[in-house]
Coordinates of C-alpha atoms in Angstrom, one line a residue:
Chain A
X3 CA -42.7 35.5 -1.0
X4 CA -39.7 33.5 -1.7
X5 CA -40.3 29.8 -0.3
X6 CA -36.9 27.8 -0.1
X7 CA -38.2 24.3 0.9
X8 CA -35.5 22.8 3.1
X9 CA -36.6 19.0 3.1
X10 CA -33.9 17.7 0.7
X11 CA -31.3 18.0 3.5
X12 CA -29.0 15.1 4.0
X13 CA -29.4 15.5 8.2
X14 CA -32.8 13.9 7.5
X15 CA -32.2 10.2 7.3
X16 CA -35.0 9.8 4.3
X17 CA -32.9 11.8 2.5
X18 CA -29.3 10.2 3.9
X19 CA -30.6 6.7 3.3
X20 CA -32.3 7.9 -0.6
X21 CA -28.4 9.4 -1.3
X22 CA -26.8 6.3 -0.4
X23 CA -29.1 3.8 -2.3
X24 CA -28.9 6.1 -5.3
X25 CA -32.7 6.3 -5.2
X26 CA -33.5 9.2 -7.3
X27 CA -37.6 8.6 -7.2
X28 CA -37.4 9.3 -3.7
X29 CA -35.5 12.7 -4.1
X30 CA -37.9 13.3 -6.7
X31 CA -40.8 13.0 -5.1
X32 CA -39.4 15.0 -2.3
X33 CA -38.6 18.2 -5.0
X34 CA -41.7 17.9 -6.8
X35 CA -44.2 17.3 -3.4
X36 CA -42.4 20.6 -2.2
X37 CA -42.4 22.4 -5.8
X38 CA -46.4 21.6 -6.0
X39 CA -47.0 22.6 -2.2
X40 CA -45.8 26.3 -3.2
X41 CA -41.5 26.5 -2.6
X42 CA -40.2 28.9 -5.0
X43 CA -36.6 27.4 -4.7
X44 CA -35.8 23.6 -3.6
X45 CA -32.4 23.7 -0.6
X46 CA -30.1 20.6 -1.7
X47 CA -27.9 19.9 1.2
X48 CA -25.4 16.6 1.2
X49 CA -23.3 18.1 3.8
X50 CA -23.0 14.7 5.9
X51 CA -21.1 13.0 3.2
X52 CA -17.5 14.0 3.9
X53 CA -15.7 13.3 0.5
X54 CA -18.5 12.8 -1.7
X55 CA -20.6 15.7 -1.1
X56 CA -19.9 17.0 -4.9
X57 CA -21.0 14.4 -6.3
X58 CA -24.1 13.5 -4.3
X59 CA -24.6 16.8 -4.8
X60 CA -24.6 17.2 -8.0
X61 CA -26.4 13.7 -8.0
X62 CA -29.3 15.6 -5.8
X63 CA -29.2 18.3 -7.9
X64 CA -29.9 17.0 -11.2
X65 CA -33.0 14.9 -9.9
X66 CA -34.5 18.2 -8.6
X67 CA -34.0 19.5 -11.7
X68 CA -35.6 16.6 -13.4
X69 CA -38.4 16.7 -11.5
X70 CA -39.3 20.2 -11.3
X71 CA -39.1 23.5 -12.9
X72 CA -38.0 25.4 -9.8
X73 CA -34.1 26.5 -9.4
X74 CA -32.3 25.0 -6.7
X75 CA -30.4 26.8 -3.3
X76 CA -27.4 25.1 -3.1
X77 CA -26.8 24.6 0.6
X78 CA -22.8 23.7 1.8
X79 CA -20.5 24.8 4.2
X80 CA -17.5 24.4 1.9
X81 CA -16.5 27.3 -0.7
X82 CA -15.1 24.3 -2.3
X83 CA -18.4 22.1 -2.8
X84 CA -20.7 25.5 -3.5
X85 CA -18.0 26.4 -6.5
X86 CA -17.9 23.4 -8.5
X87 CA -21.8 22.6 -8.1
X88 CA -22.4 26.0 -8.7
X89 CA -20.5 25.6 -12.7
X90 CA -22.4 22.0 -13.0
X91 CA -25.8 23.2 -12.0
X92 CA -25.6 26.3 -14.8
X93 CA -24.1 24.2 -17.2
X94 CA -27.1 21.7 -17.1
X95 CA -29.7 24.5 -16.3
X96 CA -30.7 28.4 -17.2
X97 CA -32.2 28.6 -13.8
X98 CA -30.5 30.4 -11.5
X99 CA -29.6 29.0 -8.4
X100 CA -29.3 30.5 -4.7
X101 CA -25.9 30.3 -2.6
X102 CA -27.3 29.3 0.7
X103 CA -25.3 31.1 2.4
X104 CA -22.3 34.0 2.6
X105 CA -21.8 35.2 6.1
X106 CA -19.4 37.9 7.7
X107 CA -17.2 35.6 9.1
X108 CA -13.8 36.4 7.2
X109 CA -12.7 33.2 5.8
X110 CA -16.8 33.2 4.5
X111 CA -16.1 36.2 2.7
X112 CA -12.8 35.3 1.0
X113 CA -14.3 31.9 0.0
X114 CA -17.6 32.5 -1.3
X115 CA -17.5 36.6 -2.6
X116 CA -15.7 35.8 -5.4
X117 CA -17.9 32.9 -6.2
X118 CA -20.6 35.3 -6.2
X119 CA -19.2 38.6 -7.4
X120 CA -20.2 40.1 -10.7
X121 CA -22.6 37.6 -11.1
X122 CA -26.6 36.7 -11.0
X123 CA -26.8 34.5 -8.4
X124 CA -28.9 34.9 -5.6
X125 CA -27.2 34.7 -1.8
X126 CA -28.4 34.3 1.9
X127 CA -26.4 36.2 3.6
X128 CA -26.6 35.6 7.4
X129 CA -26.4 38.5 10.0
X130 CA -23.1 36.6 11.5
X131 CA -19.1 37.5 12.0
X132 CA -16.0 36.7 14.1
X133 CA -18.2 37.2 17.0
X134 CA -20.6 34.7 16.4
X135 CA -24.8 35.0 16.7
X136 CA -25.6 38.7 17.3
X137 CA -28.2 39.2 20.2
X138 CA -29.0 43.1 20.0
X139 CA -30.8 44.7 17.1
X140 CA -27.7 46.7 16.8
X141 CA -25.6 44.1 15.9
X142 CA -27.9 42.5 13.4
X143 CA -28.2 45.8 11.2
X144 CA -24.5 46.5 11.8
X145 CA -23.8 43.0 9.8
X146 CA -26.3 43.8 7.5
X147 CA -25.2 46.9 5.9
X148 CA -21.3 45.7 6.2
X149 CA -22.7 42.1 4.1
X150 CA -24.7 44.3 1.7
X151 CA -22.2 47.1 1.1
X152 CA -19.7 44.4 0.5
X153 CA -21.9 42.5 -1.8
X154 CA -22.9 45.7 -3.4
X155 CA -19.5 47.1 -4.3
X156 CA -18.7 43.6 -5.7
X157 CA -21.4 43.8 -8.3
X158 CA -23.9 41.6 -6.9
X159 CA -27.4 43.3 -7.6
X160 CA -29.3 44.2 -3.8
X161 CA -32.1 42.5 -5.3
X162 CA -29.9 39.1 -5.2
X163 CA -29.5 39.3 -1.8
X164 CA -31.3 38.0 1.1
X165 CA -30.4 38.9 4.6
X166 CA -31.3 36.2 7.1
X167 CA -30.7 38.1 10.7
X168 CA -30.8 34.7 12.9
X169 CA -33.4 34.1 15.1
X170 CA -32.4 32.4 18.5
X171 CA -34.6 30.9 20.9
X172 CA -37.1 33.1 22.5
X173 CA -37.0 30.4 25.9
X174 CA -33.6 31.8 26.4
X175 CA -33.8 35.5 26.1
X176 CA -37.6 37.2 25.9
X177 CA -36.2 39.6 23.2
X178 CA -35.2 37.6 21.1
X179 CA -38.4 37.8 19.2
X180 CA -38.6 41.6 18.8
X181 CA -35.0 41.4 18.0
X182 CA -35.2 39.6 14.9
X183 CA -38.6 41.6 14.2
X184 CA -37.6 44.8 14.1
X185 CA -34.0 43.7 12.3
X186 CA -36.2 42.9 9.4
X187 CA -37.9 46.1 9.9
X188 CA -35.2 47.9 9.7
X189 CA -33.1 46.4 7.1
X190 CA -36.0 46.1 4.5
X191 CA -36.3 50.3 5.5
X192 CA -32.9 51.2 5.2
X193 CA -32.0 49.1 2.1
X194 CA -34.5 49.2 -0.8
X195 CA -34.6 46.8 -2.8
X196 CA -32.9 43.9 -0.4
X197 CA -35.0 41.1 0.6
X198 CA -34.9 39.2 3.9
X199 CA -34.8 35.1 4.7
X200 CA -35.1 33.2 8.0
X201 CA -35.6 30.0 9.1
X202 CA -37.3 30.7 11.9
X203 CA -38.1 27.0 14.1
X204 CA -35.4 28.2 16.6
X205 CA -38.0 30.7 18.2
X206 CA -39.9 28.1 19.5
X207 CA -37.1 25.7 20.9
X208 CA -38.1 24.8 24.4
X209 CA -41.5 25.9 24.4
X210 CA -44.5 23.7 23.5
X211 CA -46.8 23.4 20.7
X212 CA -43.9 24.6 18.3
X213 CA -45.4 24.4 15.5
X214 CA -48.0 26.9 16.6
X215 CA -45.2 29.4 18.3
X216 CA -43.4 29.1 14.6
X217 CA -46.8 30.2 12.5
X218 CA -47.6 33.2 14.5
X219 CA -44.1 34.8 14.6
X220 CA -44.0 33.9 10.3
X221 CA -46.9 36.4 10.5
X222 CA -45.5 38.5 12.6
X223 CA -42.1 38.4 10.6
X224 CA -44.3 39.2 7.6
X225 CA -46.2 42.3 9.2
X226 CA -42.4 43.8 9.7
X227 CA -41.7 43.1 6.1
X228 CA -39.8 39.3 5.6
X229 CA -40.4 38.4 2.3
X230 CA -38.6 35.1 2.1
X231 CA -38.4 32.1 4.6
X232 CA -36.7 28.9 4.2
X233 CA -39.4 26.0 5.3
X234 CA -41.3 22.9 4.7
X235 CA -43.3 23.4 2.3
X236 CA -45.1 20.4 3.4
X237 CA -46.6 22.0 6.6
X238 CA -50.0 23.3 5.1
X239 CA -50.7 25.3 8.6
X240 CA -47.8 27.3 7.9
X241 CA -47.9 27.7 4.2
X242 CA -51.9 28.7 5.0
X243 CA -50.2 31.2 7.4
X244 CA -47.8 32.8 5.0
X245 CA -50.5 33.2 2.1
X246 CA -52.9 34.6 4.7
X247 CA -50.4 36.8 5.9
X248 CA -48.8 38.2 3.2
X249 CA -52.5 38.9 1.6
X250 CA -52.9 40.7 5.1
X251 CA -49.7 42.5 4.3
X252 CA -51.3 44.0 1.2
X253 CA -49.0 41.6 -1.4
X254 CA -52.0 40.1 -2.7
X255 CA -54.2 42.0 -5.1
X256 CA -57.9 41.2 -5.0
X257 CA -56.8 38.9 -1.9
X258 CA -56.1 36.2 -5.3
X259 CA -53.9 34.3 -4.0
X260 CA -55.6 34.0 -0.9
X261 CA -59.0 32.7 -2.4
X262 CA -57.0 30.2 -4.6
X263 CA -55.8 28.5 -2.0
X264 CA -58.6 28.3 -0.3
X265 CA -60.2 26.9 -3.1
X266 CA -57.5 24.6 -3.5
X267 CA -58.3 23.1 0.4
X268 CA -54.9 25.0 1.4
X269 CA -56.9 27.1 3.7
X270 CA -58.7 24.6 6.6
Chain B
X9 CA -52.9 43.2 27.0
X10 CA -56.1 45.1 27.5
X11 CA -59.1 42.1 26.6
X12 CA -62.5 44.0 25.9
X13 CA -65.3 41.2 26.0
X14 CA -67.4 42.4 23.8
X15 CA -70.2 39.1 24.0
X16 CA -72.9 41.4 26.2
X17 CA -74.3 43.1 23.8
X18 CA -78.0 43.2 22.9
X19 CA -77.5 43.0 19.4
X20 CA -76.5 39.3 20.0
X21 CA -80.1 37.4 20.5
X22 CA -79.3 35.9 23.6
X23 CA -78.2 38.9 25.4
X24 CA -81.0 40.7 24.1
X25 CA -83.5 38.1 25.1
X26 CA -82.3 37.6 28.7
X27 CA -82.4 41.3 29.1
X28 CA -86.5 41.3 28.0
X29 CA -86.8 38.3 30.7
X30 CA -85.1 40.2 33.1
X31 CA -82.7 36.5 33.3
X32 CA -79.7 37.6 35.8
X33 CA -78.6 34.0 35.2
X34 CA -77.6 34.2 31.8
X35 CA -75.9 37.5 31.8
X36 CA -73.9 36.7 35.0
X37 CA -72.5 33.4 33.1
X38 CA -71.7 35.5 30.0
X39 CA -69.5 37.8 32.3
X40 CA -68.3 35.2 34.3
X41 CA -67.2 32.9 31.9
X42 CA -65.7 35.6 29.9
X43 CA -63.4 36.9 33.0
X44 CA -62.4 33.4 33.5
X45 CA -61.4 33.1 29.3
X46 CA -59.4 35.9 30.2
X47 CA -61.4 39.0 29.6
X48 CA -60.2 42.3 31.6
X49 CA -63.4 44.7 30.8
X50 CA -66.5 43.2 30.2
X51 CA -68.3 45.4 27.5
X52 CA -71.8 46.3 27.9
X53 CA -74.4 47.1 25.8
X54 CA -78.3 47.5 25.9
X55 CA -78.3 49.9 22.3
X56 CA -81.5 48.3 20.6
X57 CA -83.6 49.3 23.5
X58 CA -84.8 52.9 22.9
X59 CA -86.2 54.5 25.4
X60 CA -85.4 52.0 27.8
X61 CA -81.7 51.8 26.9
X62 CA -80.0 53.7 30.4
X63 CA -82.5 51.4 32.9
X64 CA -81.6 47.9 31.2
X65 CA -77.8 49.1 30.9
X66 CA -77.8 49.7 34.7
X67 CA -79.5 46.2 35.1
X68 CA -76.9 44.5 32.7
X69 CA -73.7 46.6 34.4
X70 CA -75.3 45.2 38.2
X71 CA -74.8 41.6 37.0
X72 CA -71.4 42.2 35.5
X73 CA -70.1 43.6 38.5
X74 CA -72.3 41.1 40.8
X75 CA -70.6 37.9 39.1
X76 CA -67.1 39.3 38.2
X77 CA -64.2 41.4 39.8
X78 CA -64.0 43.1 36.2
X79 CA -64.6 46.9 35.6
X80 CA -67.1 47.2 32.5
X81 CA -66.8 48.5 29.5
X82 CA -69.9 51.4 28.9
X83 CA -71.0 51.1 25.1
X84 CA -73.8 53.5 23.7
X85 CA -74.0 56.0 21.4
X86 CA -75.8 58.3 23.7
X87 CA -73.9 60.0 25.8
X88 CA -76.9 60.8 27.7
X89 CA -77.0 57.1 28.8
X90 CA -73.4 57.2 28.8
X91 CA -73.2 60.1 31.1
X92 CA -76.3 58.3 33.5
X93 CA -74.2 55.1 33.6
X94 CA -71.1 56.2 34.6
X95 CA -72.4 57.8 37.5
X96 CA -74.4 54.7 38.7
X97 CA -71.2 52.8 37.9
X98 CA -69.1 55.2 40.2
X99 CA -71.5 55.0 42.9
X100 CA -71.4 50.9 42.7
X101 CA -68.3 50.6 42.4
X102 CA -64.9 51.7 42.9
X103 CA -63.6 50.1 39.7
X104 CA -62.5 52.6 36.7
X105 CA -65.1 51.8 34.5
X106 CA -64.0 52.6 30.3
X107 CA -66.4 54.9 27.9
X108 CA -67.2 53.0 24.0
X109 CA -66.3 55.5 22.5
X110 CA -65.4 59.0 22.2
X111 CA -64.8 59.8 18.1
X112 CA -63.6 63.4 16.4
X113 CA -67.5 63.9 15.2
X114 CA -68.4 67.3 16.3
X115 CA -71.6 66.0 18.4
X116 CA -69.5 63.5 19.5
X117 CA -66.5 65.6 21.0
X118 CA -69.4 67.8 22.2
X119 CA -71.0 65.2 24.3
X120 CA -68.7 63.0 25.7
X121 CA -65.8 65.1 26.6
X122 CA -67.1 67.0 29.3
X123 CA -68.4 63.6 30.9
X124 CA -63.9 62.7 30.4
X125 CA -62.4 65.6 31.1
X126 CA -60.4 65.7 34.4
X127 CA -61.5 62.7 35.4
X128 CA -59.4 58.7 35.6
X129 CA -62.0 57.4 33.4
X130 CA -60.5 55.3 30.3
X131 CA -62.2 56.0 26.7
X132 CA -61.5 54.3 23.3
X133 CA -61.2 56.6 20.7
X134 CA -62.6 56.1 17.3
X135 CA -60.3 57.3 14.5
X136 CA -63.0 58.6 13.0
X137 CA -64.2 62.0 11.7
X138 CA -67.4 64.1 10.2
X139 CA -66.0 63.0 6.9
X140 CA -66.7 59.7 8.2
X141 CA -64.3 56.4 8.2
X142 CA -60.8 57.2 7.6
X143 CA -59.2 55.4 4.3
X144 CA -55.0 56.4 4.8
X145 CA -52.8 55.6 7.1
X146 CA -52.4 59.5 7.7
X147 CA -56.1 60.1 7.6
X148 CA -56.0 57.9 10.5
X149 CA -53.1 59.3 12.1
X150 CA -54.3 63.0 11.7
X151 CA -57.2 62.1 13.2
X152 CA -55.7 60.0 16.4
X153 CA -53.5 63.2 17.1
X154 CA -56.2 65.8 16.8
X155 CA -58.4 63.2 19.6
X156 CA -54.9 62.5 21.5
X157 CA -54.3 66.2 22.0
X158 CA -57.9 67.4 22.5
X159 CA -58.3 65.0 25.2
X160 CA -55.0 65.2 26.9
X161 CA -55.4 69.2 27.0
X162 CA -58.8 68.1 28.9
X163 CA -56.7 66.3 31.6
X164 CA -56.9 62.9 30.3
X165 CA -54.1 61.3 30.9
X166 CA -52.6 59.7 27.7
X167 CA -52.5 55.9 29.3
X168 CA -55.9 56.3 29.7
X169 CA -56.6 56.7 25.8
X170 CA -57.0 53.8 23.9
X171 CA -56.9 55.1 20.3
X172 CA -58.9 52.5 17.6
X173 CA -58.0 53.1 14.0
X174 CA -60.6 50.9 12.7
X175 CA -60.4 48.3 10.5
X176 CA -61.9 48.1 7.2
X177 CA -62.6 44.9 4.9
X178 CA -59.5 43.8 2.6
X179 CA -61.6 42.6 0.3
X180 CA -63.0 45.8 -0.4
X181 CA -59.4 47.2 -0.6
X182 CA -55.9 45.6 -0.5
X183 CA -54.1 47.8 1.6
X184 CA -57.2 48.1 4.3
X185 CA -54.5 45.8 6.1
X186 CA -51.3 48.2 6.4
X187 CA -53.5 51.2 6.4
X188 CA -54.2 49.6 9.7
X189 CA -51.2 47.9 11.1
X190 CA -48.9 51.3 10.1
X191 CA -51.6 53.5 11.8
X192 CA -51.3 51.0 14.7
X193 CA -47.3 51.2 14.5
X194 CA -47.3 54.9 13.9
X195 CA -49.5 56.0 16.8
X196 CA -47.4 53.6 19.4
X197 CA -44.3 55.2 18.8
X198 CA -45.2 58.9 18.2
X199 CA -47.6 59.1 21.4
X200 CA -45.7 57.9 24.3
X201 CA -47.9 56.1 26.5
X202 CA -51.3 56.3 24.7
X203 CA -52.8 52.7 23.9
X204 CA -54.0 51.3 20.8
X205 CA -57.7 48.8 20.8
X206 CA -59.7 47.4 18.4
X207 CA -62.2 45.1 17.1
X208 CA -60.8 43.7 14.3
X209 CA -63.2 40.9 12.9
X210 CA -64.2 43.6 9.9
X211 CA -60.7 42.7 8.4
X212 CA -61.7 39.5 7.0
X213 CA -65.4 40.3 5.8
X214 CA -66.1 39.0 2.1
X215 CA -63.4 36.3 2.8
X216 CA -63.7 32.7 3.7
X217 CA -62.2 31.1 6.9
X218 CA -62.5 34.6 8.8
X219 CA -61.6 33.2 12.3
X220 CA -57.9 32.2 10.1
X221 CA -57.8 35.9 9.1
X222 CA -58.4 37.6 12.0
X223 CA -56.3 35.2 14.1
X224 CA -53.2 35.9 11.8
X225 CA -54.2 39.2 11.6
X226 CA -54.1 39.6 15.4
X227 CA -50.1 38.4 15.3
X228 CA -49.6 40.8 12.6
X229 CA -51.7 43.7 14.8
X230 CA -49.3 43.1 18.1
X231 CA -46.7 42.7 16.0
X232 CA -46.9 46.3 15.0
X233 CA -47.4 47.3 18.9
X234 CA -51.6 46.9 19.3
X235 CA -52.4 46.7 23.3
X236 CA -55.4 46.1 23.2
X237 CA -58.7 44.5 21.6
X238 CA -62.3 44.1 21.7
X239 CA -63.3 40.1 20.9
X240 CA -65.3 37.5 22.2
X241 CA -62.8 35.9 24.6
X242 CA -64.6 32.3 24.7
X243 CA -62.8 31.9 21.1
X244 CA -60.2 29.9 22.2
X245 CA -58.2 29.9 18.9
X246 CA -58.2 33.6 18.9
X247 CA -57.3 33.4 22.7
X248 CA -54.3 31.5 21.8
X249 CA -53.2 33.6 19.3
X250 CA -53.2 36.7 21.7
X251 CA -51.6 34.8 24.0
X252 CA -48.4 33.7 21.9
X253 CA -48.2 36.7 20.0
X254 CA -47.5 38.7 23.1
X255 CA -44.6 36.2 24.4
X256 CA -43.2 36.5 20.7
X257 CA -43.5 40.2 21.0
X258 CA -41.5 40.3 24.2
X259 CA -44.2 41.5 27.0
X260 CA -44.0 37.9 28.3
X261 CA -41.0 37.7 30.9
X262 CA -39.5 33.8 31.0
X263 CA -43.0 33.2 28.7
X264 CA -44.7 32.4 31.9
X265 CA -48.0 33.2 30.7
X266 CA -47.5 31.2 27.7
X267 CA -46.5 28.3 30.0
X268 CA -49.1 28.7 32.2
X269 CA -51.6 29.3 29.4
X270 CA -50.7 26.0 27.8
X271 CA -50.7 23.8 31.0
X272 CA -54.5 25.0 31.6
X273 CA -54.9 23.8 27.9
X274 CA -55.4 26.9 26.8
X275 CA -53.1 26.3 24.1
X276 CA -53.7 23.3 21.6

């Protein structure tokens, strides 16, 4: 399973206040708490900084490099930002980074495709166009295949790319749930070799006991296949979940994985 | 969701104890308090007592039906108790008791179909053959078809089938999970109407933290369309789970039973 852990995100004040004061220990500790709890990938977002989101950035970037050995998913809503960060984190590192994220919206796809084309970076590509958030199954999967054809005929390798197909609150439409589900299903059917992503917290808005809403439907997301999930890694009741799930789901020979952790008290 | 408790059963010391002492008190507070956890058939077994098996049954199904509104759940594997019990059930009480279990065994087939056939009576069916436990997901499947058609060509209707295709111990085998989960999904959508049951606490044997597994692997189960299950409804965790995984799942209009679940505290 591919963990992106999405705490160094410059929405969160901690990490606002750390960017500001140039205070690198605490984006450090932030990369290497979530790089020893078990993310595979560390999200570095500075999208609040209008201006200087390069260079806190690339500022971000380098202290998650520094303090871990993980690659980083470089999270930005301008083409702009993601290209030049993109050049500076491969010149300082052989670890390839994730684009978080290409979409189907068309100025998206002009932007960011050619960023990615041809190349060996990884990409989220989320199940989104003109029209906005799909709702159906339908229009999920319809996304999905126009995203991965595109991405396919541009030389981008199906293994580099993972689908996120959106997941909106379940308090606002009851299928919502087996709308994203079965979009996962289906996807990781149809296109072998592609790999799916969500970050799923929007399920649970309005309900209570989130937290405990979120973990069920990440094993549920898991049963139909998701093999990547953008989260903190810092929540050991959902990391428990996803290793007990995916050793449910048969990804975990001689249940491994499963007995490490609980070894390691990450089971409790 | 169809809840099966499976707690009175003579196996269990206490049960088998207060059915010696002829102690009315404590089986009527094992069925009571299970219908009030949430149970919809109260299982009922008396298997350890040879020879006296078909009298204390009767005793044990008197209580349940004394202390709840709950149609029982009539576990033996004799069917000549089986076949005794019913009746007495019938002439009790109008509500549609359910037969544990039919299987594909020869004997089995032999003996408890004619006490099914034609009539509204609801069985589980055991995926399960003279070769013994099933291993593949098409094992399973092969042997859920053969039970499905057999029975339904003996005028019992398919809602009133609740196919179990057993769960072994992933410990034993990695893929004991899918070979589960897929049977589960495979059997929902090619039989129209049938349901799908199980006790799935098996799954996590040889592993530490087993109420974790089977919890998760509950989600994972009704993920993949399960409708039923056979578990000791005072385990409030597992309760829970049920619960949530069903509104995630969709069968939860405006999640009013989560809601509802969760302001009787059922959810924490």
């Amino acid at each position: 399973m591919i963990i992106v852990g999405e705490l160094i995100n410059a929405t969160r004040k901690v990490v606002k206040t750390a960017i500001e004061a140039i205070d690198s220990k605490v984006i450090q500790k932030l990369a290497s708490d979530q790089a020893d709890a078990g993310a595979t990938y560390i999200d570095a977002n500075a999208g609040v900084f209008p201006g200087k989101e390069t260079k806190y950035l690339k500022w971000v970037i380098d202290n998650i490099l520094k303090s871990t050995d993980l690659p980083v998913c470089i999270d930005s809503a301008s083409h702009k930002v993601i290209e030049d960060v993109v050049k500076y984190t491969q010149e300082k590192s052989d670890r390839i980074p994730m684009i978080n994220s290409i979409s189907l919206e068309k100025k998206r796809v002009e932007n960011i495709l050619p960023i990615i084309a041809g190349t060996d970076l990884k990409v989220i590509a989320l199940c989104m166009d003109e029209k906005g958030m799909p709702t159906t199954v339908e229009q999920r999967v319809t996304i999905a295949d126009k995203l991965i054809n595109k991405l396919v005929q541009n030389n981008v390798k199906i293994e580099n790319i993972y689908v996120d197909p959106l997941v909106q609150a379940l308090s606002t439409n009851i299928v919502f749930g087996t709308a994203f589900l079965t979009s996962v299903k289906n996807i990781m059917t149809q296109y072998k070799g592609v790999h799916t992503m969500c970050g799923l917290s929007n399920i649970s808005f309005g309900l209570p006991q989130r937290g405990f809403i979120n973990r069920n439907f990440m094993a549920m997301a898991i049963a139909n296949g998701l093999d990547g999930a953008i989260v903190n890694p810092l929540d050991k009741k959902m990391m428990a979940t996803i290793i007990a799930a995916e050793t449910l789901q048969g990804r975990d020979e001689y249940c491994m994985e499963y007995l490490k952790a609980f070894r390691a008290g990450k089971i409790s």
